[in-house]
Amino acid sequence: SSSSSLHQPNAWPNSEVWSDEDASFFVSSIEEYFEQTRLAADCILTAICDGIANNSDLTHSIDVLSNQSGNHTSILTLLGYQYGSRHKKGSKGYMRPLVAAHTDVGVITVLLYDSGKCATLQRVADASKADHKTEDWVNINLPSGPYFSDEPVFVVNVGDCLSELTGGSLRSTLHRVMPQTCKKDDSDAARSC
């Protein structure tokens, strides 16, 4: 029994939803993906800490991050964006966000991102302002070219905790997910850790 409602076992598909073989494959695939992404996030965070370690004002703040001794509070979120009602313009002539404007609360977010047909990741154009209602937004475009055609692309967002630890030297970016015009059969996936 867990001591906190935040620490609960995962709810995995069971034989009522999928076959035992399919459910087992899904669980093992997601657990392996999570572990590998968590390791990548640790490497990214180490690189960030190494990059700012020369700033004596920040050394104490990042010591706590670089000396984690294997502890982490990583979570994995699986999101899928499919064609739906938010892909239609409303009475005011614009589409509502699929994910509202926000900053990430943690240290970093590692997002496996594709250039999907139904959704696009956007960031606020001027990070020094935080008014998401009047801001201009910029689409996050994936790199193009022969080196990126079949390779996954990871977007790393600085979270509020890291922004605070660095005294704002690294800012958490206000971002959102907006629908794009797409066909009913199209779908996108985003996975973040």
Coordinates of N, CA and C in Angstrom, one line a residue:
S1 N 0.8 -1.2 0.0 CA 0.0 0.0 0.0 C 0.9 1.2 0.0
S2 N 0.5 2.2 -0.8 CA 1.3 3.5 -1.0 C 0.9 4.4 0.1
S3 N 1.9 5.2 0.5 CA 1.7 6.3 1.5 C 1.1 7.5 0.9
S4 N 1.1 7.7 -0.4 CA 0.7 8.9 -1.0 C -0.2 8.5 -2.2
S5 N -1.2 9.3 -2.4 CA -2.1 9.1 -3.6 C -1.4 9.4 -4.9
L6 N -0.2 10.1 -4.8 CA 0.6 10.4 -6.0 C 1.4 9.2 -6.4
H7 N 1.6 8.3 -5.5 CA 2.5 7.1 -5.8 C 1.6 5.9 -5.9
Q8 N 1.0 5.7 -7.1 CA 0.1 4.5 -7.3 C 0.7 3.7 -8.5
P9 N 0.4 2.4 -8.5 CA 0.8 1.6 -9.6 C 0.1 2.1 -10.9
N10 N 0.8 1.8 -12.0 CA 0.2 2.2 -13.3 C -1.0 1.3 -13.6
A11 N -1.9 1.9 -14.3 CA -3.1 1.1 -14.8 C -2.8 0.7 -16.2
W12 N -2.5 -0.6 -16.4 CA -2.2 -1.1 -17.7 C -3.4 -1.8 -18.3
P13 N -3.4 -1.8 -19.7 CA -4.5 -2.6 -20.3 C -4.5 -4.0 -19.9
N14 N -5.6 -4.6 -19.7 CA -5.7 -6.0 -19.3 C -6.3 -6.9 -20.4
S15 N -6.6 -8.1 -20.1 CA -7.1 -9.0 -21.1 C -8.5 -8.7 -21.5
E16 N -9.2 -7.8 -20.8 CA -10.6 -7.4 -21.2 C -10.4 -6.4 -22.3
V17 N -9.3 -5.7 -22.4 CA -9.1 -4.7 -23.4 C -8.2 -5.2 -24.6
W18 N -7.1 -5.9 -24.3 CA -6.3 -6.5 -25.3 C -6.0 -8.0 -24.9
S19 N -5.4 -8.7 -25.9 CA -5.0 -10.0 -25.6 C -3.8 -9.9 -24.6
D20 N -3.6 -11.0 -23.8 CA -2.5 -11.0 -22.9 C -1.2 -10.8 -23.5
E21 N -1.0 -11.3 -24.7 CA 0.3 -11.1 -25.5 C 0.4 -9.7 -25.9
D22 N -0.6 -9.0 -26.4 CA -0.5 -7.6 -26.8 C -0.3 -6.7 -25.6
A23 N -1.0 -7.0 -24.5 CA -0.9 -6.2 -23.3 C 0.5 -6.3 -22.7
S24 N 1.0 -7.5 -22.7 CA 2.4 -7.7 -22.2 C 3.4 -7.0 -23.0
F25 N 3.3 -7.1 -24.4 CA 4.2 -6.4 -25.3 C 4.1 -4.9 -25.1
F26 N 2.9 -4.3 -24.9 CA 2.7 -2.9 -24.7 C 3.4 -2.5 -23.4
V27 N 3.2 -3.2 -22.3 CA 3.8 -2.9 -21.0 C 5.3 -2.9 -21.1
S28 N 5.9 -3.9 -21.7 CA 7.3 -4.0 -21.7 C 7.9 -3.0 -22.6
S29 N 7.2 -2.6 -23.7 CA 7.7 -1.6 -24.7 C 7.7 -0.2 -24.0
I30 N 6.6 0.1 -23.3 CA 6.5 1.4 -22.6 C 7.5 1.5 -21.5
E31 N 7.7 0.4 -20.7 CA 8.7 0.5 -19.6 C 10.1 0.6 -20.2
E32 N 10.4 0.0 -21.3 CA 11.8 0.1 -21.9 C 11.9 1.5 -22.4
Y33 N 10.9 2.1 -23.1 CA 11.0 3.4 -23.6 C 11.2 4.4 -22.5
F34 N 10.4 4.2 -21.4 CA 10.5 5.1 -20.3 C 12.0 5.1 -19.7
E35 N 12.5 3.9 -19.5 CA 13.8 3.8 -18.9 C 14.9 4.5 -19.8
Q36 N 14.8 4.2 -21.1 CA 15.8 4.8 -22.0 C 15.6 6.3 -22.1
T37 N 14.4 6.8 -22.1 CA 14.2 8.3 -22.2 C 14.7 8.9 -20.9
R38 N 14.4 8.2 -19.7 CA 14.9 8.8 -18.5 C 16.4 8.9 -18.4
L39 N 17.1 7.9 -19.0 CA 18.6 7.9 -19.1 C 19.0 9.1 -19.9
A40 N 18.3 9.2 -21.1 CA 18.7 10.4 -22.0 C 18.4 11.7 -21.2
A41 N 17.3 11.8 -20.5 CA 17.1 13.0 -19.8 C 18.1 13.3 -18.7
D42 N 18.6 12.2 -18.1 CA 19.7 12.4 -17.1 C 21.0 13.0 -17.8
C43 N 21.3 12.4 -19.0 CA 22.5 12.9 -19.7 C 22.3 14.4 -20.2
I44 N 21.1 14.7 -20.6 CA 20.8 16.1 -21.0 C 20.9 17.0 -19.8
L45 N 20.4 16.6 -18.7 CA 20.5 17.5 -17.5 C 21.9 17.6 -17.0
T46 N 22.7 16.5 -17.1 CA 24.1 16.6 -16.8 C 24.8 17.6 -17.7
A47 N 24.5 17.6 -19.0 CA 25.1 18.5 -19.9 C 24.7 19.9 -19.6
I48 N 23.5 20.2 -19.2 CA 23.1 21.5 -18.8 C 23.8 22.0 -17.6
C49 N 23.9 21.1 -16.6 CA 24.6 21.4 -15.4 C 26.1 21.7 -15.7
D50 N 26.7 20.9 -16.5 CA 28.1 21.1 -16.9 C 28.3 22.4 -17.6
G51 N 27.3 22.8 -18.4 CA 27.4 24.0 -19.2 C 27.3 25.3 -18.3
I52 N 26.6 25.2 -17.2 CA 26.4 26.4 -16.4 C 27.3 26.3 -15.1
A53 N 28.1 25.2 -15.0 CA 28.9 25.1 -13.7 C 29.9 26.1 -13.6
N54 N 30.3 26.8 -14.7 CA 31.4 27.8 -14.6 C 30.9 29.1 -14.0
N55 N 29.6 29.2 -13.9 CA 29.0 30.4 -13.3 C 28.9 30.2 -11.8
S56 N 29.8 30.9 -11.1 CA 29.9 30.6 -9.6 C 28.6 31.0 -8.9
D57 N 27.8 31.9 -9.4 CA 26.5 32.2 -8.8 C 25.5 31.1 -8.8
L58 N 25.7 30.2 -9.8 CA 24.7 29.1 -9.9 C 25.2 27.7 -9.4
T59 N 26.5 27.7 -9.0 CA 27.1 26.4 -8.7 C 26.3 25.7 -7.6
H60 N 26.0 26.4 -6.5 CA 25.2 25.7 -5.4 C 23.9 25.2 -5.8
S61 N 23.2 26.0 -6.7 CA 21.8 25.7 -7.1 C 21.9 24.4 -7.9
I62 N 22.9 24.2 -8.8 CA 22.9 23.0 -9.7 C 23.5 21.8 -9.0
D63 N 24.2 22.0 -7.9 CA 24.8 20.9 -7.2 C 23.7 19.9 -6.9
V64 N 22.6 20.3 -6.5 CA 21.5 19.4 -6.1 C 21.1 18.6 -7.3
L65 N 21.1 19.1 -8.5 CA 20.7 18.4 -9.7 C 21.8 17.4 -10.1
S66 N 23.1 17.8 -10.0 CA 24.1 17.0 -10.6 C 24.6 15.9 -9.6
N67 N 24.1 15.9 -8.4 CA 24.4 14.9 -7.4 C 23.2 14.2 -6.9
Q68 N 22.4 13.7 -7.9 CA 21.1 13.1 -7.6 C 21.3 11.7 -7.0
S69 N 22.4 11.0 -7.2 CA 22.7 9.7 -6.7 C 21.6 8.7 -7.2
G70 N 21.2 8.8 -8.4 CA 20.3 7.8 -9.0 C 18.8 8.1 -8.7
N71 N 18.5 9.0 -7.9 CA 17.1 9.3 -7.6 C 16.5 10.2 -8.7
H72 N 15.2 9.9 -9.0 CA 14.6 10.8 -10.0 C 13.1 10.8 -9.7
T73 N 12.4 11.8 -10.3 CA 11.0 11.9 -10.1 C 10.4 11.9 -11.5
S74 N 10.9 11.2 -12.4 CA 10.5 11.2 -13.8 C 9.1 10.6 -14.0
I75 N 8.3 11.1 -14.9 CA 7.1 10.5 -15.2 C 7.0 10.5 -16.8
L76 N 6.2 9.6 -17.3 CA 6.0 9.4 -18.7 C 4.5 9.7 -19.0
T77 N 4.3 10.6 -20.0 CA 3.0 11.0 -20.4 C 2.9 10.6 -21.9
L78 N 1.8 9.9 -22.2 CA 1.6 9.6 -23.6 C 0.4 10.4 -24.1
L79 N 0.6 11.1 -25.1 CA -0.5 12.0 -25.7 C -0.7 11.6 -27.1
G80 N -2.0 11.6 -27.5 CA -2.3 11.3 -28.9 C -3.2 12.4 -29.4
Y81 N -3.0 13.0 -30.5 CA -3.8 14.1 -31.1 C -4.5 13.5 -32.3
Q82 N -5.8 13.4 -32.3 CA -6.6 12.9 -33.4 C -7.5 14.0 -33.8
Y83 N -8.0 13.9 -35.1 CA -9.0 14.8 -35.6 C -10.2 14.8 -34.7
G84 N -10.6 16.0 -34.4 CA -11.8 16.1 -33.5 C -12.4 17.5 -33.6
S85 N -13.3 17.8 -32.6 CA -14.1 19.1 -32.7 C -13.2 20.3 -32.6
R86 N -12.0 20.2 -31.9 CA -11.2 21.4 -31.8 C -10.4 21.7 -33.1
H87 N -10.6 20.8 -34.1 CA -10.0 21.1 -35.4 C -10.9 21.9 -36.3
K88 N -12.0 22.4 -35.8 CA -12.9 23.2 -36.5 C -12.9 24.6 -35.9
K89 N -13.0 25.6 -36.7 CA -13.0 27.0 -36.2 C -14.3 27.2 -35.5
G90 N -14.2 27.9 -34.3 CA -15.4 28.2 -33.5 C -16.1 29.4 -34.0
S91 N -17.0 29.9 -33.3 CA -17.8 31.1 -33.6 C -17.0 32.3 -33.7
K92 N -15.9 32.4 -33.1 CA -15.0 33.5 -33.1 C -13.9 33.4 -34.2
G93 N -14.0 32.4 -35.0 CA -13.1 32.2 -36.2 C -11.7 31.7 -35.9
Y94 N -11.5 31.1 -34.7 CA -10.2 30.5 -34.5 C -10.4 29.2 -33.8
M95 N -9.3 28.4 -33.8 CA -9.3 27.0 -33.2 C -8.8 27.1 -31.8
R96 N -9.4 26.4 -30.9 CA -8.9 26.4 -29.5 C -7.7 25.4 -29.4
P97 N -6.8 25.7 -28.5 CA -5.7 24.8 -28.3 C -6.1 23.4 -27.9
L98 N -5.3 22.4 -28.3 CA -5.5 21.1 -27.8 C -4.9 21.0 -26.4
V99 N -3.8 21.7 -26.2 CA -3.2 21.8 -24.9 C -3.0 23.3 -24.6
A100 N -3.6 23.8 -23.6 CA -3.5 25.2 -23.3 C -2.1 25.7 -23.0
A101 N -1.9 27.0 -23.2 CA -0.6 27.6 -22.9 C -0.1 27.3 -21.5
H102 N 1.1 26.9 -21.3 CA 1.6 26.6 -20.0 C 3.2 26.5 -20.1
T103 N 3.8 26.6 -18.9 CA 5.2 26.2 -18.8 C 5.2 24.9 -18.1
D104 N 6.3 24.2 -18.2 CA 6.5 22.9 -17.6 C 7.0 23.1 -16.2
V105 N 6.4 22.4 -15.2 CA 6.6 22.6 -13.8 C 7.9 22.0 -13.3
G106 N 8.4 21.0 -13.9 CA 9.6 20.2 -13.4 C 10.9 20.9 -13.8
V107 N 11.9 20.0 -13.9 CA 13.3 20.5 -14.2 C 13.4 20.6 -15.7
I108 N 13.3 19.5 -16.4 CA 13.2 19.5 -17.9 C 12.2 18.6 -18.4
T109 N 11.7 18.8 -19.6 CA 10.8 17.9 -20.3 C 11.5 17.5 -21.6
V110 N 11.5 16.2 -21.8 CA 12.1 15.7 -23.0 C 10.9 15.2 -23.8
L111 N 10.6 15.8 -25.0 CA 9.5 15.5 -25.8 C 9.9 14.9 -27.1
L112 N 9.4 13.7 -27.3 CA 9.6 13.0 -28.6 C 8.6 13.6 -29.5
Y113 N 9.0 14.3 -30.5 CA 8.1 15.2 -31.3 C 8.2 14.8 -32.8
D114 N 7.0 14.7 -33.4 CA 6.9 14.5 -34.8 C 6.2 15.7 -35.5
S115 N 6.5 15.8 -36.8 CA 5.8 16.9 -37.5 C 4.5 16.4 -38.0
G116 N 3.6 16.2 -37.0 CA 2.3 15.6 -37.3 C 1.4 16.4 -38.2
K117 N 0.4 15.8 -38.6 CA -0.6 16.4 -39.5 C -1.7 17.1 -38.7
C118 N -2.0 16.7 -37.5 CA -3.1 17.2 -36.7 C -2.8 18.2 -35.6
A119 N -1.6 18.3 -35.3 CA -1.2 19.2 -34.2 C 0.2 19.8 -34.4
T120 N 0.4 21.0 -33.8 CA 1.7 21.6 -33.9 C 2.0 22.2 -32.5
L121 N 3.3 22.1 -32.2 CA 3.8 22.6 -30.9 C 4.1 24.1 -31.2
Q122 N 3.7 25.0 -30.4 CA 4.1 26.4 -30.5 C 4.7 26.9 -29.2
R123 N 5.5 27.9 -29.4 CA 6.1 28.6 -28.2 C 5.8 30.1 -28.4
V124 N 5.8 30.8 -27.3 CA 5.5 32.2 -27.3 C 6.7 32.9 -28.0
A125 N 6.3 33.9 -28.8 CA 7.4 34.6 -29.7 C 8.4 35.3 -28.8
D126 N 7.9 36.0 -27.8 CA 8.8 36.8 -26.9 C 8.8 36.2 -25.5
A127 N 9.8 35.5 -25.2 CA 9.8 34.8 -23.9 C 9.8 35.7 -22.7
S128 N 10.2 37.0 -22.9 CA 10.2 37.9 -21.8 C 8.8 38.3 -21.3
K129 N 7.8 38.1 -22.1 CA 6.5 38.4 -21.8 C 5.7 37.1 -21.5
A130 N 4.8 37.1 -20.6 CA 4.1 35.9 -20.2 C 2.6 36.0 -20.4
D131 N 2.1 36.9 -21.2 CA 0.7 37.0 -21.4 C 0.3 36.2 -22.6
H132 N -0.2 35.0 -22.4 CA -0.5 34.1 -23.5 C -1.7 34.5 -24.2
K133 N -2.5 35.4 -23.7 CA -3.8 35.8 -24.4 C -3.5 36.8 -25.5
T134 N -2.4 37.6 -25.4 CA -2.2 38.6 -26.4 C -0.9 38.4 -27.1
E135 N -0.2 37.3 -26.8 CA 1.1 37.0 -27.4 C 1.0 36.5 -28.8
D136 N 2.1 36.7 -29.6 CA 2.3 36.1 -30.9 C 2.9 34.7 -30.6
W137 N 2.5 33.7 -31.4 CA 3.0 32.4 -31.2 C 3.8 32.0 -32.5
V138 N 4.8 31.1 -32.2 CA 5.7 30.7 -33.3 C 5.6 29.1 -33.3
N139 N 5.4 28.6 -34.5 CA 5.4 27.1 -34.6 C 6.8 26.6 -34.4
I140 N 6.9 25.4 -33.7 CA 8.2 24.7 -33.6 C 8.3 23.8 -34.8
N141 N 9.2 24.1 -35.7 CA 9.4 23.3 -36.9 C 10.5 22.4 -36.7
L142 N 10.3 21.2 -37.1 CA 11.4 20.2 -37.0 C 12.5 20.4 -38.0
P143 N 13.7 20.0 -37.7 CA 14.8 20.2 -38.7 C 14.4 19.3 -40.0
S144 N 14.8 19.8 -41.1 CA 14.6 19.0 -42.3 C 15.9 18.6 -43.0
G145 N 15.8 17.8 -43.9 CA 17.0 17.3 -44.6 C 17.2 15.8 -44.5
P146 N 18.2 15.3 -45.2 CA 18.4 13.9 -45.3 C 18.7 13.2 -44.0
Y147 N 19.3 14.0 -43.0 CA 19.7 13.4 -41.8 C 18.6 13.2 -40.8
F148 N 17.5 13.9 -41.1 CA 16.4 13.9 -40.1 C 15.1 13.1 -40.6
S149 N 15.1 12.6 -41.8 CA 13.9 12.1 -42.4 C 13.3 10.9 -41.6
D150 N 14.1 10.0 -41.1 CA 13.6 8.9 -40.3 C 14.0 8.9 -38.9
E151 N 14.7 9.9 -38.4 CA 15.2 9.9 -37.1 C 14.2 10.6 -36.1
P152 N 14.1 10.1 -34.9 CA 13.2 10.8 -34.0 C 13.9 12.2 -33.6
V153 N 13.1 13.1 -33.3 CA 13.6 14.4 -32.9 C 13.1 14.7 -31.5
F154 N 14.0 15.1 -30.6 CA 13.6 15.3 -29.2 C 13.6 16.8 -29.0
V155 N 12.6 17.4 -28.4 CA 12.6 18.8 -28.0 C 12.8 18.8 -26.5
V156 N 13.6 19.6 -26.0 CA 13.9 19.7 -24.5 C 13.4 21.1 -24.0
N157 N 12.4 21.0 -23.2 CA 11.9 22.2 -22.5 C 12.5 22.4 -21.2
V158 N 12.9 23.6 -20.9 CA 13.4 24.0 -19.5 C 12.1 24.2 -18.7
G159 N 12.1 23.5 -17.5 CA 11.0 23.6 -16.6 C 11.1 24.7 -15.6
D160 N 10.0 25.0 -14.9 CA 10.0 26.1 -13.9 C 11.1 25.9 -12.8
C161 N 11.3 24.7 -12.4 CA 12.3 24.4 -11.3 C 13.7 24.8 -11.8
L162 N 14.1 24.4 -13.0 CA 15.4 24.7 -13.5 C 15.5 26.2 -13.7
S163 N 14.5 26.8 -14.2 CA 14.5 28.2 -14.4 C 14.7 29.0 -13.0
E164 N 14.0 28.5 -12.0 CA 14.2 29.1 -10.7 C 15.6 28.8 -10.1
L165 N 16.1 27.6 -10.3 CA 17.4 27.3 -9.8 C 18.5 28.1 -10.4
T166 N 18.3 28.5 -11.7 CA 19.3 29.3 -12.4 C 19.0 30.8 -12.3
G167 N 18.1 31.2 -11.5 CA 17.8 32.6 -11.3 C 17.3 33.2 -12.6
G168 N 16.6 32.4 -13.4 CA 16.1 32.9 -14.7 C 17.1 32.9 -15.8
S169 N 18.3 32.4 -15.6 CA 19.3 32.4 -16.7 C 18.8 31.4 -17.8
L170 N 18.2 30.3 -17.4 CA 17.5 29.4 -18.3 C 16.0 29.6 -18.0
R171 N 15.2 30.0 -19.0 CA 13.8 30.3 -18.8 C 12.9 29.1 -19.2
S172 N 11.9 28.9 -18.4 CA 10.9 28.0 -18.9 C 10.0 28.7 -19.9
T173 N 9.8 28.0 -21.0 CA 9.1 28.6 -22.1 C 7.7 28.3 -22.1
L174 N 6.9 29.4 -22.3 CA 5.5 29.3 -22.4 C 5.2 28.6 -23.8
H175 N 4.4 27.5 -23.8 CA 4.1 26.8 -25.0 C 2.8 26.2 -25.0
R176 N 2.3 25.7 -26.1 CA 1.0 25.1 -26.3 C 1.0 24.2 -27.5
V177 N -0.1 23.4 -27.6 CA -0.3 22.6 -28.7 C -1.6 23.0 -29.4
M178 N -1.4 23.3 -30.7 CA -2.6 23.8 -31.5 C -3.0 22.8 -32.6
P179 N -4.3 22.7 -32.9 CA -4.7 21.9 -33.9 C -4.3 22.4 -35.3
Q180 N -4.1 21.5 -36.2 CA -3.8 21.9 -37.6 C -4.9 21.3 -38.4
T181 N -5.2 21.9 -39.6 CA -6.2 21.3 -40.5 C -5.7 19.9 -40.9
C182 N -6.5 18.9 -40.7 CA -6.0 17.6 -41.1 C -7.3 16.7 -41.4
K183 N -7.0 15.6 -42.0 CA -8.1 14.7 -42.3 C -8.5 13.9 -41.1
K184 N -9.7 13.4 -41.2 CA -10.3 12.6 -40.0 C -9.4 11.4 -39.7
D185 N -8.8 10.8 -40.6 CA -8.0 9.6 -40.4 C -6.6 9.8 -39.9
D186 N -6.1 11.1 -39.9 CA -4.8 11.4 -39.4 C -4.7 11.4 -37.9
S187 N -3.6 11.1 -37.4 CA -3.4 11.3 -35.9 C -1.9 11.5 -35.7
D188 N -1.6 12.1 -34.6 CA -0.2 12.4 -34.1 C 0.0 11.8 -32.8
A189 N 1.2 11.7 -32.4 CA 1.6 11.2 -31.1 C 2.7 12.1 -30.5
A190 N 2.6 12.3 -29.2 CA 3.7 13.0 -28.5 C 3.9 12.2 -27.2
R191 N 5.2 12.0 -26.9 CA 5.5 11.3 -25.7 C 6.5 12.2 -25.0
S192 N 6.3 12.4 -23.7 CA 7.2 13.2 -22.9 C 7.6 12.5 -21.6
C193 N 8.8 12.8 -21.2 CA 9.3 12.3 -19.9 C 9.9 13.4 -19.1

